[in-house]
mmCIF file of C-alpha atoms and ligand atoms in Angstrom:
data_model
loop_
_atom_site.group_PDB
_atom_site.id
_atom_site.type_symbol
_atom_site.label_atom_id
_atom_site.label_comp_id
_atom_site.label_asym_id
_atom_site.label_seq_id
_atom_site.Cartn_x
_atom_site.Cartn_y
_atom_site.Cartn_z
ATOM 1 C CA MET M 3 19.395 15.123 -41.945
ATOM 2 C CA GLU M 4 16.095 13.105 -41.815
ATOM 3 C CA ARG M 5 12.995 15.122 -40.086
ATOM 4 C CA GLN M 6 13.518 14.067 -36.109
ATOM 5 C CA LYS M 7 10.227 12.131 -35.809
ATOM 6 C CA ARG M 8 7.299 13.219 -33.319
ATOM 7 C CA VAL M 9 4.649 11.011 -30.340
ATOM 8 C CA LEU M 10 2.182 12.245 -28.879
ATOM 9 C CA ALA M 11 1.575 9.947 -25.688
ATOM 10 C CA VAL M 12 -1.668 10.003 -24.387
ATOM 11 C CA HIS M 13 -1.329 8.681 -20.104
ATOM 12 C CA ASP M 14 -1.474 9.465 -16.673
ATOM 13 C CA ILE M 15 1.240 11.332 -14.791
ATOM 14 C CA SER M 16 1.473 9.495 -11.923
ATOM 15 C CA GLY M 17 3.972 11.772 -9.468
ATOM 16 C CA VAL M 18 5.556 9.006 -7.155
ATOM 17 C CA GLY M 19 6.035 4.978 -8.702
ATOM 18 C CA ARG M 20 7.665 5.150 -12.665
ATOM 19 C CA CYS M 21 5.011 4.319 -14.894
ATOM 20 C CA SER M 22 2.496 5.796 -17.513
ATOM 21 C CA LEU M 23 4.374 9.487 -18.431
ATOM 22 C CA THR M 24 7.050 9.306 -15.955
ATOM 23 C CA VAL M 25 7.934 6.588 -18.210
ATOM 24 C CA ALA M 26 7.026 7.145 -21.799
ATOM 25 C CA LEU M 27 8.938 10.392 -22.248
ATOM 26 C CA PRO M 28 12.339 9.093 -20.586
ATOM 27 C CA ILE M 29 12.222 6.192 -23.066
ATOM 28 C CA ILE M 30 10.929 7.787 -26.209
ATOM 29 C CA SER M 31 13.161 10.832 -26.040
ATOM 30 C CA ALA M 32 16.206 8.349 -25.925
ATOM 31 C CA ALA M 33 14.922 6.662 -29.493
ATOM 32 C CA GLY M 34 15.861 10.018 -30.884
ATOM 33 C CA VAL M 35 12.091 10.843 -30.888
ATOM 34 C CA GLU M 36 10.195 14.281 -29.201
ATOM 35 C CA CYS M 37 7.624 13.193 -27.538
ATOM 36 C CA SER M 38 4.825 15.150 -27.025
ATOM 37 C CA VAL M 39 1.998 14.802 -24.157
ATOM 38 C CA LEU M 40 -1.871 14.722 -23.388
ATOM 39 C CA PRO M 41 -2.003 13.914 -19.392
ATOM 40 C CA THR M 42 -5.220 12.279 -19.029
ATOM 41 C CA ALA M 43 -5.087 12.792 -14.875
ATOM 42 C CA VAL M 44 -2.148 13.528 -12.526
ATOM 43 C CA LEU M 45 -1.815 11.325 -9.503
ATOM 44 C CA SER M 46 0.173 11.696 -6.828
ATOM 45 C CA THR M 47 1.204 7.521 -7.102
ATOM 46 C CA HIS M 48 -0.168 4.798 -9.474
ATOM 47 C CA THR M 49 -2.668 3.179 -7.614
ATOM 48 C CA GLY M 50 -1.080 -0.150 -7.791
ATOM 49 C CA GLY M 51 -0.093 -0.965 -3.925
ATOM 50 C CA PHE M 52 -0.227 2.216 -2.962
ATOM 51 C CA THR M 53 -3.330 3.749 -0.838
ATOM 52 C CA GLY M 54 -4.591 7.745 -0.134
ATOM 53 C CA TYR M 55 -2.873 8.603 -3.720
ATOM 54 C CA THR M 56 -5.222 11.508 -5.029
ATOM 55 C CA PHE M 57 -6.495 11.853 -8.038
ATOM 56 C CA ARG M 58 -6.582 14.902 -10.915
ATOM 57 C CA ASP M 59 -9.259 14.146 -13.469
ATOM 58 C CA LEU M 60 -8.141 16.032 -16.224
ATOM 59 C CA THR M 61 -11.253 14.927 -18.830
ATOM 60 C CA ASP M 62 -12.555 18.444 -19.940
ATOM 61 C CA ASP M 63 -8.719 19.715 -20.690
ATOM 62 C CA LEU M 64 -8.347 17.463 -22.965
ATOM 63 C CA LEU M 65 -10.340 18.109 -26.254
ATOM 64 C CA PRO M 66 -9.249 21.870 -25.452
ATOM 65 C CA MET M 67 -5.630 21.273 -26.026
ATOM 66 C CA ALA M 68 -5.423 18.768 -29.046
ATOM 67 C CA ARG M 69 -7.914 21.178 -30.766
ATOM 68 C CA HIS M 70 -5.618 24.359 -29.244
ATOM 69 C CA TRP M 71 -2.837 21.635 -31.452
ATOM 70 C CA ALA M 72 -4.594 21.026 -34.658
ATOM 71 C CA ASP M 73 -5.119 25.057 -34.603
ATOM 72 C CA LEU M 74 -1.698 25.317 -34.642
ATOM 73 C CA GLY M 75 -1.553 22.352 -37.100
ATOM 74 C CA GLU M 76 0.418 20.062 -35.687
ATOM 75 C CA LYS M 77 0.699 16.278 -36.875
ATOM 76 C CA PHE M 78 2.545 13.608 -34.875
ATOM 77 C CA ASP M 79 4.590 10.414 -36.610
ATOM 78 C CA ALA M 80 2.884 8.115 -33.855
ATOM 79 C CA ILE M 81 -0.006 8.484 -31.122
ATOM 80 C CA TYR M 82 0.791 6.144 -28.462
ATOM 81 C CA THR M 83 -2.473 5.570 -25.219
ATOM 82 C CA GLY M 84 -2.160 4.464 -22.241
ATOM 83 C CA TYR M 85 -3.704 5.036 -19.013
ATOM 84 C CA LEU M 86 -7.034 6.554 -19.585
ATOM 85 C CA GLY M 87 -8.386 8.724 -16.008
ATOM 86 C CA SER M 88 -12.333 8.163 -16.889
ATOM 87 C CA PHE M 89 -14.840 6.855 -19.374
ATOM 88 C CA ALA M 90 -15.207 9.454 -21.311
ATOM 89 C CA GLN M 91 -11.638 9.780 -22.068
ATOM 90 C CA MET M 92 -12.752 6.479 -24.645
ATOM 91 C CA ASP M 93 -14.794 8.017 -26.488
ATOM 92 C CA MET M 94 -12.416 11.087 -26.712
ATOM 93 C CA MET M 95 -9.307 9.450 -28.034
ATOM 94 C CA ARG M 96 -11.263 9.306 -31.715
ATOM 95 C CA GLU M 97 -11.724 12.576 -32.013
ATOM 96 C CA ILE M 98 -8.316 13.454 -31.456
ATOM 97 C CA PHE M 99 -7.253 10.938 -33.433
ATOM 98 C CA SER M 100 -8.656 12.470 -36.138
ATOM 99 C CA LEU M 101 -7.622 16.027 -34.904
ATOM 100 C CA LEU M 102 -4.134 15.048 -34.604
ATOM 101 C CA ALA M 103 -3.811 11.832 -36.891
ATOM 102 C CA ASP M 104 -2.968 12.286 -40.797
ATOM 103 C CA GLU M 105 -2.770 8.526 -42.879
ATOM 104 C CA ASP M 106 1.200 7.870 -41.826
ATOM 105 C CA THR M 107 0.630 8.696 -38.079
ATOM 106 C CA LEU M 108 0.786 4.679 -35.986
ATOM 107 C CA ILE M 109 -2.029 4.557 -33.401
ATOM 108 C CA ALA M 110 -0.521 2.868 -30.595
ATOM 109 C CA VAL M 111 -3.188 1.730 -28.027
ATOM 110 C CA ASP M 112 -2.277 -0.094 -24.836
ATOM 111 C CA PRO M 113 -5.365 -1.096 -23.549
ATOM 112 C CA VAL M 114 -4.364 -0.082 -20.214
ATOM 113 C CA MET M 115 -6.494 -1.375 -17.514
ATOM 114 C CA GLY M 116 -5.477 -4.732 -15.267
ATOM 115 C CA ASP M 117 -2.693 -7.343 -14.480
ATOM 116 C CA ASN M 118 -2.531 -10.619 -13.189
ATOM 117 C CA GLY M 119 -5.541 -11.182 -13.450
ATOM 118 C CA LYS M 120 -7.439 -7.933 -11.630
ATOM 119 C CA LEU M 121 -8.347 -4.945 -12.653
ATOM 120 C CA TYR M 122 -7.129 -1.865 -12.130
ATOM 121 C CA ALA M 123 -8.087 -0.011 -8.698
ATOM 122 C CA ALA M 124 -9.950 3.067 -10.528
ATOM 123 C CA PHE M 125 -11.628 0.627 -12.964
ATOM 124 C CA ASP M 126 -14.662 -1.061 -13.021
ATOM 125 C CA MET M 127 -16.119 -3.503 -15.574
ATOM 126 C CA THR M 128 -17.495 -1.076 -18.167
ATOM 127 C CA PHE M 129 -14.399 -0.517 -18.931
ATOM 128 C CA PRO M 130 -13.305 -3.262 -21.201
ATOM 129 C CA PRO M 131 -15.948 -2.491 -24.068
ATOM 130 C CA ALA M 132 -15.461 0.862 -24.526
ATOM 131 C CA MET M 133 -11.224 -0.282 -24.785
ATOM 132 C CA ARG M 134 -12.459 -3.015 -27.332
ATOM 133 C CA ALA M 135 -14.709 -0.283 -29.655
ATOM 134 C CA LEU M 136 -11.436 1.734 -29.141
ATOM 135 C CA CYS M 137 -9.329 -0.498 -29.918
ATOM 136 C CA ALA M 138 -10.792 -0.821 -33.486
ATOM 137 C CA TYR M 139 -9.141 2.840 -34.250
ATOM 138 C CA ALA M 140 -5.777 1.233 -33.643
ATOM 139 C CA ASP M 141 -2.847 0.085 -36.077
ATOM 140 C CA LEU M 142 -1.321 -1.832 -32.970
ATOM 141 C CA ILE M 143 -2.586 -2.819 -29.810
ATOM 142 C CA LYS M 144 -0.494 -4.096 -26.755
ATOM 143 C CA PRO M 145 -2.777 -5.638 -24.427
ATOM 144 C CA ASN M 146 -1.337 -8.167 -21.582
ATOM 145 C CA MET M 147 -2.528 -11.445 -20.772
ATOM 146 C CA THR M 148 -5.419 -9.654 -18.623
ATOM 147 C CA GLU M 149 -6.216 -7.167 -21.038
ATOM 148 C CA ALA M 150 -6.700 -9.447 -23.222
ATOM 149 C CA ALA M 151 -9.105 -11.551 -21.884
ATOM 150 C CA LEU M 152 -10.971 -8.111 -20.618
ATOM 151 C CA LEU M 153 -11.086 -7.261 -24.235
ATOM 152 C CA LEU M 154 -12.750 -10.322 -25.347
ATOM 153 C CA GLY M 155 -15.136 -11.147 -22.472
ATOM 154 C CA GLU M 156 -13.166 -14.073 -21.154
ATOM 155 C CA GLU M 157 -12.111 -15.295 -17.815
ATOM 156 C CA TYR M 158 -8.443 -14.561 -16.523
ATOM 157 C CA ARG M 159 -6.333 -18.023 -17.165
ATOM 158 C CA PRO M 160 -3.160 -17.853 -15.089
ATOM 159 C CA GLY M 161 0.303 -19.623 -17.419
ATOM 160 C CA PRO M 162 2.461 -21.288 -17.998
ATOM 161 C CA TYR M 163 0.151 -21.127 -21.617
ATOM 162 C CA THR M 164 0.109 -23.120 -24.103
ATOM 163 C CA LYS M 165 0.380 -22.405 -28.147
ATOM 164 C CA GLU M 166 -2.993 -23.181 -28.472
ATOM 165 C CA TYR M 167 -4.352 -21.136 -26.021
ATOM 166 C CA VAL M 168 -2.119 -17.871 -27.010
ATOM 167 C CA GLU M 169 -2.622 -18.242 -31.058
ATOM 168 C CA GLY M 170 -6.634 -18.536 -30.225
ATOM 169 C CA LEU M 171 -6.059 -15.557 -27.936
ATOM 170 C CA LEU M 172 -4.658 -13.756 -30.695
ATOM 171 C CA GLU M 173 -6.819 -14.984 -33.580
ATOM 172 C CA ARG M 174 -9.999 -13.421 -31.024
ATOM 173 C CA LEU M 175 -8.550 -10.489 -30.288
ATOM 174 C CA ALA M 176 -8.369 -9.613 -34.113
ATOM 175 C CA GLU M 177 -11.565 -10.107 -34.383
ATOM 176 C CA ALA M 178 -13.199 -8.779 -32.112
ATOM 177 C CA THR M 179 -11.041 -5.386 -32.247
ATOM 178 C CA THR M 180 -9.870 -5.578 -36.102
ATOM 179 C CA ALA M 181 -6.553 -4.174 -35.056
ATOM 180 C CA ARG M 182 -3.410 -5.446 -37.927
ATOM 181 C CA ARG M 183 -0.884 -5.915 -35.367
ATOM 182 C CA ILE M 184 -1.102 -7.193 -31.230
ATOM 183 C CA VAL M 185 1.737 -7.492 -29.384
ATOM 184 C CA LEU M 186 0.415 -9.875 -26.703
ATOM 185 C CA THR M 187 2.744 -9.525 -23.292
ATOM 186 C CA GLY M 188 3.089 -11.734 -20.614
ATOM 187 C CA VAL M 189 3.065 -14.928 -22.608
ATOM 188 C CA TYR M 190 5.834 -18.123 -21.293
ATOM 189 C CA PHE M 191 5.341 -21.662 -21.879
ATOM 190 C CA ASN M 192 7.551 -22.751 -18.462
ATOM 191 C CA GLU M 193 8.909 -20.668 -15.798
ATOM 192 C CA LYS M 194 12.707 -19.527 -17.224
ATOM 193 C CA THR M 195 11.344 -17.164 -20.027
ATOM 194 C CA LEU M 196 8.560 -15.165 -20.864
ATOM 195 C CA GLY M 197 8.368 -12.750 -23.849
ATOM 196 C CA ALA M 198 5.622 -11.421 -26.267
ATOM 197 C CA ALA M 199 3.071 -12.868 -29.451
ATOM 198 C CA THR M 200 2.845 -11.047 -32.382
ATOM 199 C CA PHE M 201 0.198 -10.848 -34.515
ATOM 200 C CA ASP M 202 0.194 -8.759 -38.130
ATOM 201 C CA ALA M 203 -2.185 -9.312 -39.989
ATOM 202 C CA GLU M 204 -0.295 -7.883 -43.501
ATOM 203 C CA ALA M 205 2.377 -10.763 -43.099
ATOM 204 C CA GLY M 206 -0.371 -13.588 -41.732
ATOM 205 C CA GLU M 207 1.907 -13.922 -39.051
ATOM 206 C CA ILE M 208 2.541 -14.797 -35.449
ATOM 207 C CA ALA M 209 5.969 -14.882 -33.762
ATOM 208 C CA TYR M 210 7.393 -15.085 -30.292
ATOM 209 C CA VAL M 211 9.676 -13.142 -28.508
ATOM 210 C CA CYS M 212 11.384 -14.900 -25.154
ATOM 211 C CA GLY M 213 13.516 -13.345 -22.564
ATOM 212 C CA GLU M 214 14.608 -14.477 -19.216
ATOM 213 C CA ASN M 215 11.557 -14.667 -16.805
ATOM 214 C CA VAL M 216 12.706 -12.154 -13.494
ATOM 215 C CA PRO M 217 10.334 -14.249 -10.631
ATOM 216 C CA GLY M 218 8.367 -11.013 -9.240
ATOM 217 C CA LEU M 219 5.601 -9.129 -10.376
ATOM 218 C CA TYR M 220 7.202 -5.107 -11.561
ATOM 219 C CA HIS M 221 5.319 -2.500 -11.721
ATOM 220 C CA GLY M 222 5.197 -0.303 -14.883
ATOM 221 C CA THR M 223 6.900 -2.657 -16.909
ATOM 222 C CA GLY M 224 3.745 -2.546 -18.855
ATOM 223 C CA ASP M 225 4.224 0.646 -19.913
ATOM 224 C CA VAL M 226 8.610 0.547 -19.979
ATOM 225 C CA PHE M 227 7.707 -1.909 -23.238
ATOM 226 C CA GLY M 228 5.264 0.141 -24.850
ATOM 227 C CA SER M 229 6.911 3.080 -24.476
ATOM 228 C CA ALA M 230 10.411 1.177 -26.041
ATOM 229 C CA LEU M 231 7.901 -0.424 -28.575
ATOM 230 C CA VAL M 232 6.587 2.641 -30.106
ATOM 231 C CA GLY M 233 10.081 4.418 -29.884
ATOM 232 C CA ALA M 234 11.804 1.422 -32.510
ATOM 233 C CA MET M 235 8.878 1.495 -34.146
ATOM 234 C CA VAL M 236 8.963 4.950 -35.171
ATOM 235 C CA ARG M 237 12.409 4.935 -36.055
ATOM 236 C CA GLY M 238 11.527 2.612 -38.305
ATOM 237 C CA LEU M 239 12.348 -1.059 -36.934
ATOM 238 C CA THR M 240 10.026 -3.507 -37.933
ATOM 239 C CA LEU M 241 7.454 -5.420 -36.139
ATOM 240 C CA SER M 242 9.556 -8.153 -34.861
ATOM 241 C CA GLU M 243 12.868 -5.892 -34.829
ATOM 242 C CA ALA M 244 10.943 -3.224 -31.674
ATOM 243 C CA VAL M 245 9.807 -6.479 -29.798
ATOM 244 C CA ARG M 246 12.825 -7.739 -29.174
ATOM 245 C CA ALA M 247 14.488 -4.312 -28.531
ATOM 246 C CA ALA M 248 11.812 -3.780 -25.780
ATOM 247 C CA VAL M 249 11.550 -7.287 -24.254
ATOM 248 C CA ASP M 250 15.633 -7.248 -24.309
ATOM 249 C CA PHE M 251 15.483 -3.684 -22.403
ATOM 250 C CA THR M 252 12.191 -4.861 -20.326
ATOM 251 C CA VAL M 253 14.045 -7.584 -18.949
ATOM 252 C CA ALA M 254 17.086 -5.988 -18.427
ATOM 253 C CA ALA M 255 15.621 -3.045 -16.137
ATOM 254 C CA ILE M 256 13.877 -5.974 -14.101
ATOM 255 C CA ARG M 257 17.413 -7.514 -13.527
ATOM 256 C CA THR M 258 18.456 -3.934 -12.423
ATOM 257 C CA THR M 259 16.169 -3.984 -10.080
ATOM 258 C CA ALA M 260 15.746 -7.432 -8.901
ATOM 259 C CA LYS M 261 19.130 -7.099 -7.970
ATOM 260 C CA ALA M 262 18.662 -3.956 -6.060
ATOM 261 C CA GLY M 263 15.736 -5.239 -3.678
ATOM 262 C CA THR M 264 14.195 -2.231 -4.230
ATOM 263 C CA ASP M 265 9.933 -2.542 -3.261
ATOM 264 C CA ILE M 266 8.479 -3.358 -6.395
ATOM 265 C CA ARG M 267 5.970 -0.620 -6.195
ATOM 266 C CA TYR M 268 7.986 2.089 -7.442
ATOM 267 C CA GLY M 269 9.168 0.330 -10.730
ATOM 268 C CA VAL M 270 12.324 -0.790 -12.470
ATOM 269 C CA ASN M 271 15.213 0.771 -12.942
ATOM 270 C CA PHE M 272 14.734 1.532 -16.618
ATOM 271 C CA GLU M 273 16.862 4.461 -16.252
ATOM 272 C CA ALA M 274 20.465 2.344 -15.768
ATOM 273 C CA ASN M 275 19.443 0.674 -18.649
ATOM 274 C CA LEU M 276 19.018 2.809 -21.680
ATOM 275 C CA PRO M 277 21.666 2.706 -22.906
ATOM 276 C CA VAL M 278 21.060 -0.427 -23.766
ATOM 277 C CA TYR M 279 17.866 0.253 -25.456
ATOM 278 C CA MET M 280 19.818 3.083 -27.776
ATOM 279 C CA LYS M 281 22.204 -0.065 -28.775
ATOM 280 C CA SER M 282 19.309 -1.771 -29.796
ATOM 281 C CA LEU M 283 18.240 1.069 -32.103
ATOM 282 C CA GLY M 284 21.583 1.903 -33.191
ATOM 283 C CA ILE M 285 21.986 5.503 -31.846
ATOM 284 C CA LEU M 286 24.566 4.084 -29.109
HETATM 285 O O1 PXL Y 694 1.119 0.950 -15.532
HETATM 286 C C1 PXL Y 694 -0.205 0.690 -15.434
HETATM 287 C C2 PXL Y 694 -1.196 2.134 -14.811
HETATM 288 C C3 PXL Y 694 -0.564 3.421 -15.486
HETATM 289 N N1 PXL Y 694 -1.153 4.584 -14.849
HETATM 290 C C4 PXL Y 694 -2.439 4.681 -13.233
HETATM 291 C C5 PXL Y 694 -2.085 3.212 -12.503
HETATM 292 C C6 PXL Y 694 -1.502 1.914 -13.359
HETATM 293 C C7 PXL Y 694 -1.312 0.610 -12.830
HETATM 294 O O2 PXL Y 694 -1.828 0.478 -12.037
HETATM 295 O O3 PXL Y 694 -2.613 3.141 -11.581
HETATM 296 C C8 PXL Y 694 -2.218 5.690 -12.642
#
């Protein structure tokens, strides 16, 4: 039997409001992949739409935890970073990669900073340039349209988009971050479909993977998508197969949530749709 793959997920843990580690753990596990965690902060809820949340910054714990694992000889098939709890953590990630990654490790950086044209509540404008520097260490980056503009220091543009704009963004992102693979989410050319544009430097290819556009801004969908993408890549799917699996799973989770009329702050019902994801990976 083949060795079980393992991912290190580096995100905050928000106790209520499905996102970051409460999403990455179950989804990566459903992919049959072991999910170890390096929590960057502990919050009572995420910062999108709830007020009065608690925030425990874990910056001082990150390097001691990573050094402990390095002493134990731990290695990971992928390191997947998302929401980072402080500015200092972006610098630390490079050391963490060098302690815990080897040449076969997929370094996936989701430059979690904002959505819908706005920077998340806990961040200021010093974050985007530091996040761009972190992206230079990634094999794969997964910005949404807001984060792409922030990484490039450009003004956010609301959609619908043109192919010319999207492909220009991908080219500028490839140049600014040196990432070999880019998955840009929140791409749409009309109100009916929504999906991702991918850039693969090796293949010299830009491709689009679209799904149904369900109206509404559901929280945590970037983390559902990113976790599904990383799980699928580690399972050995190609970039376009992994993006297809992640789009279909995320759309299914949004559709279930929209039907139920749940408050969008609580994230999406990905749980009911884990079988959809597992089928696309050939597990079910
Ligand atoms: O899903 C992104 C995210 C993750 N973690 C925290 C957040 C957000 C978005 O608002 O606040 C704490």
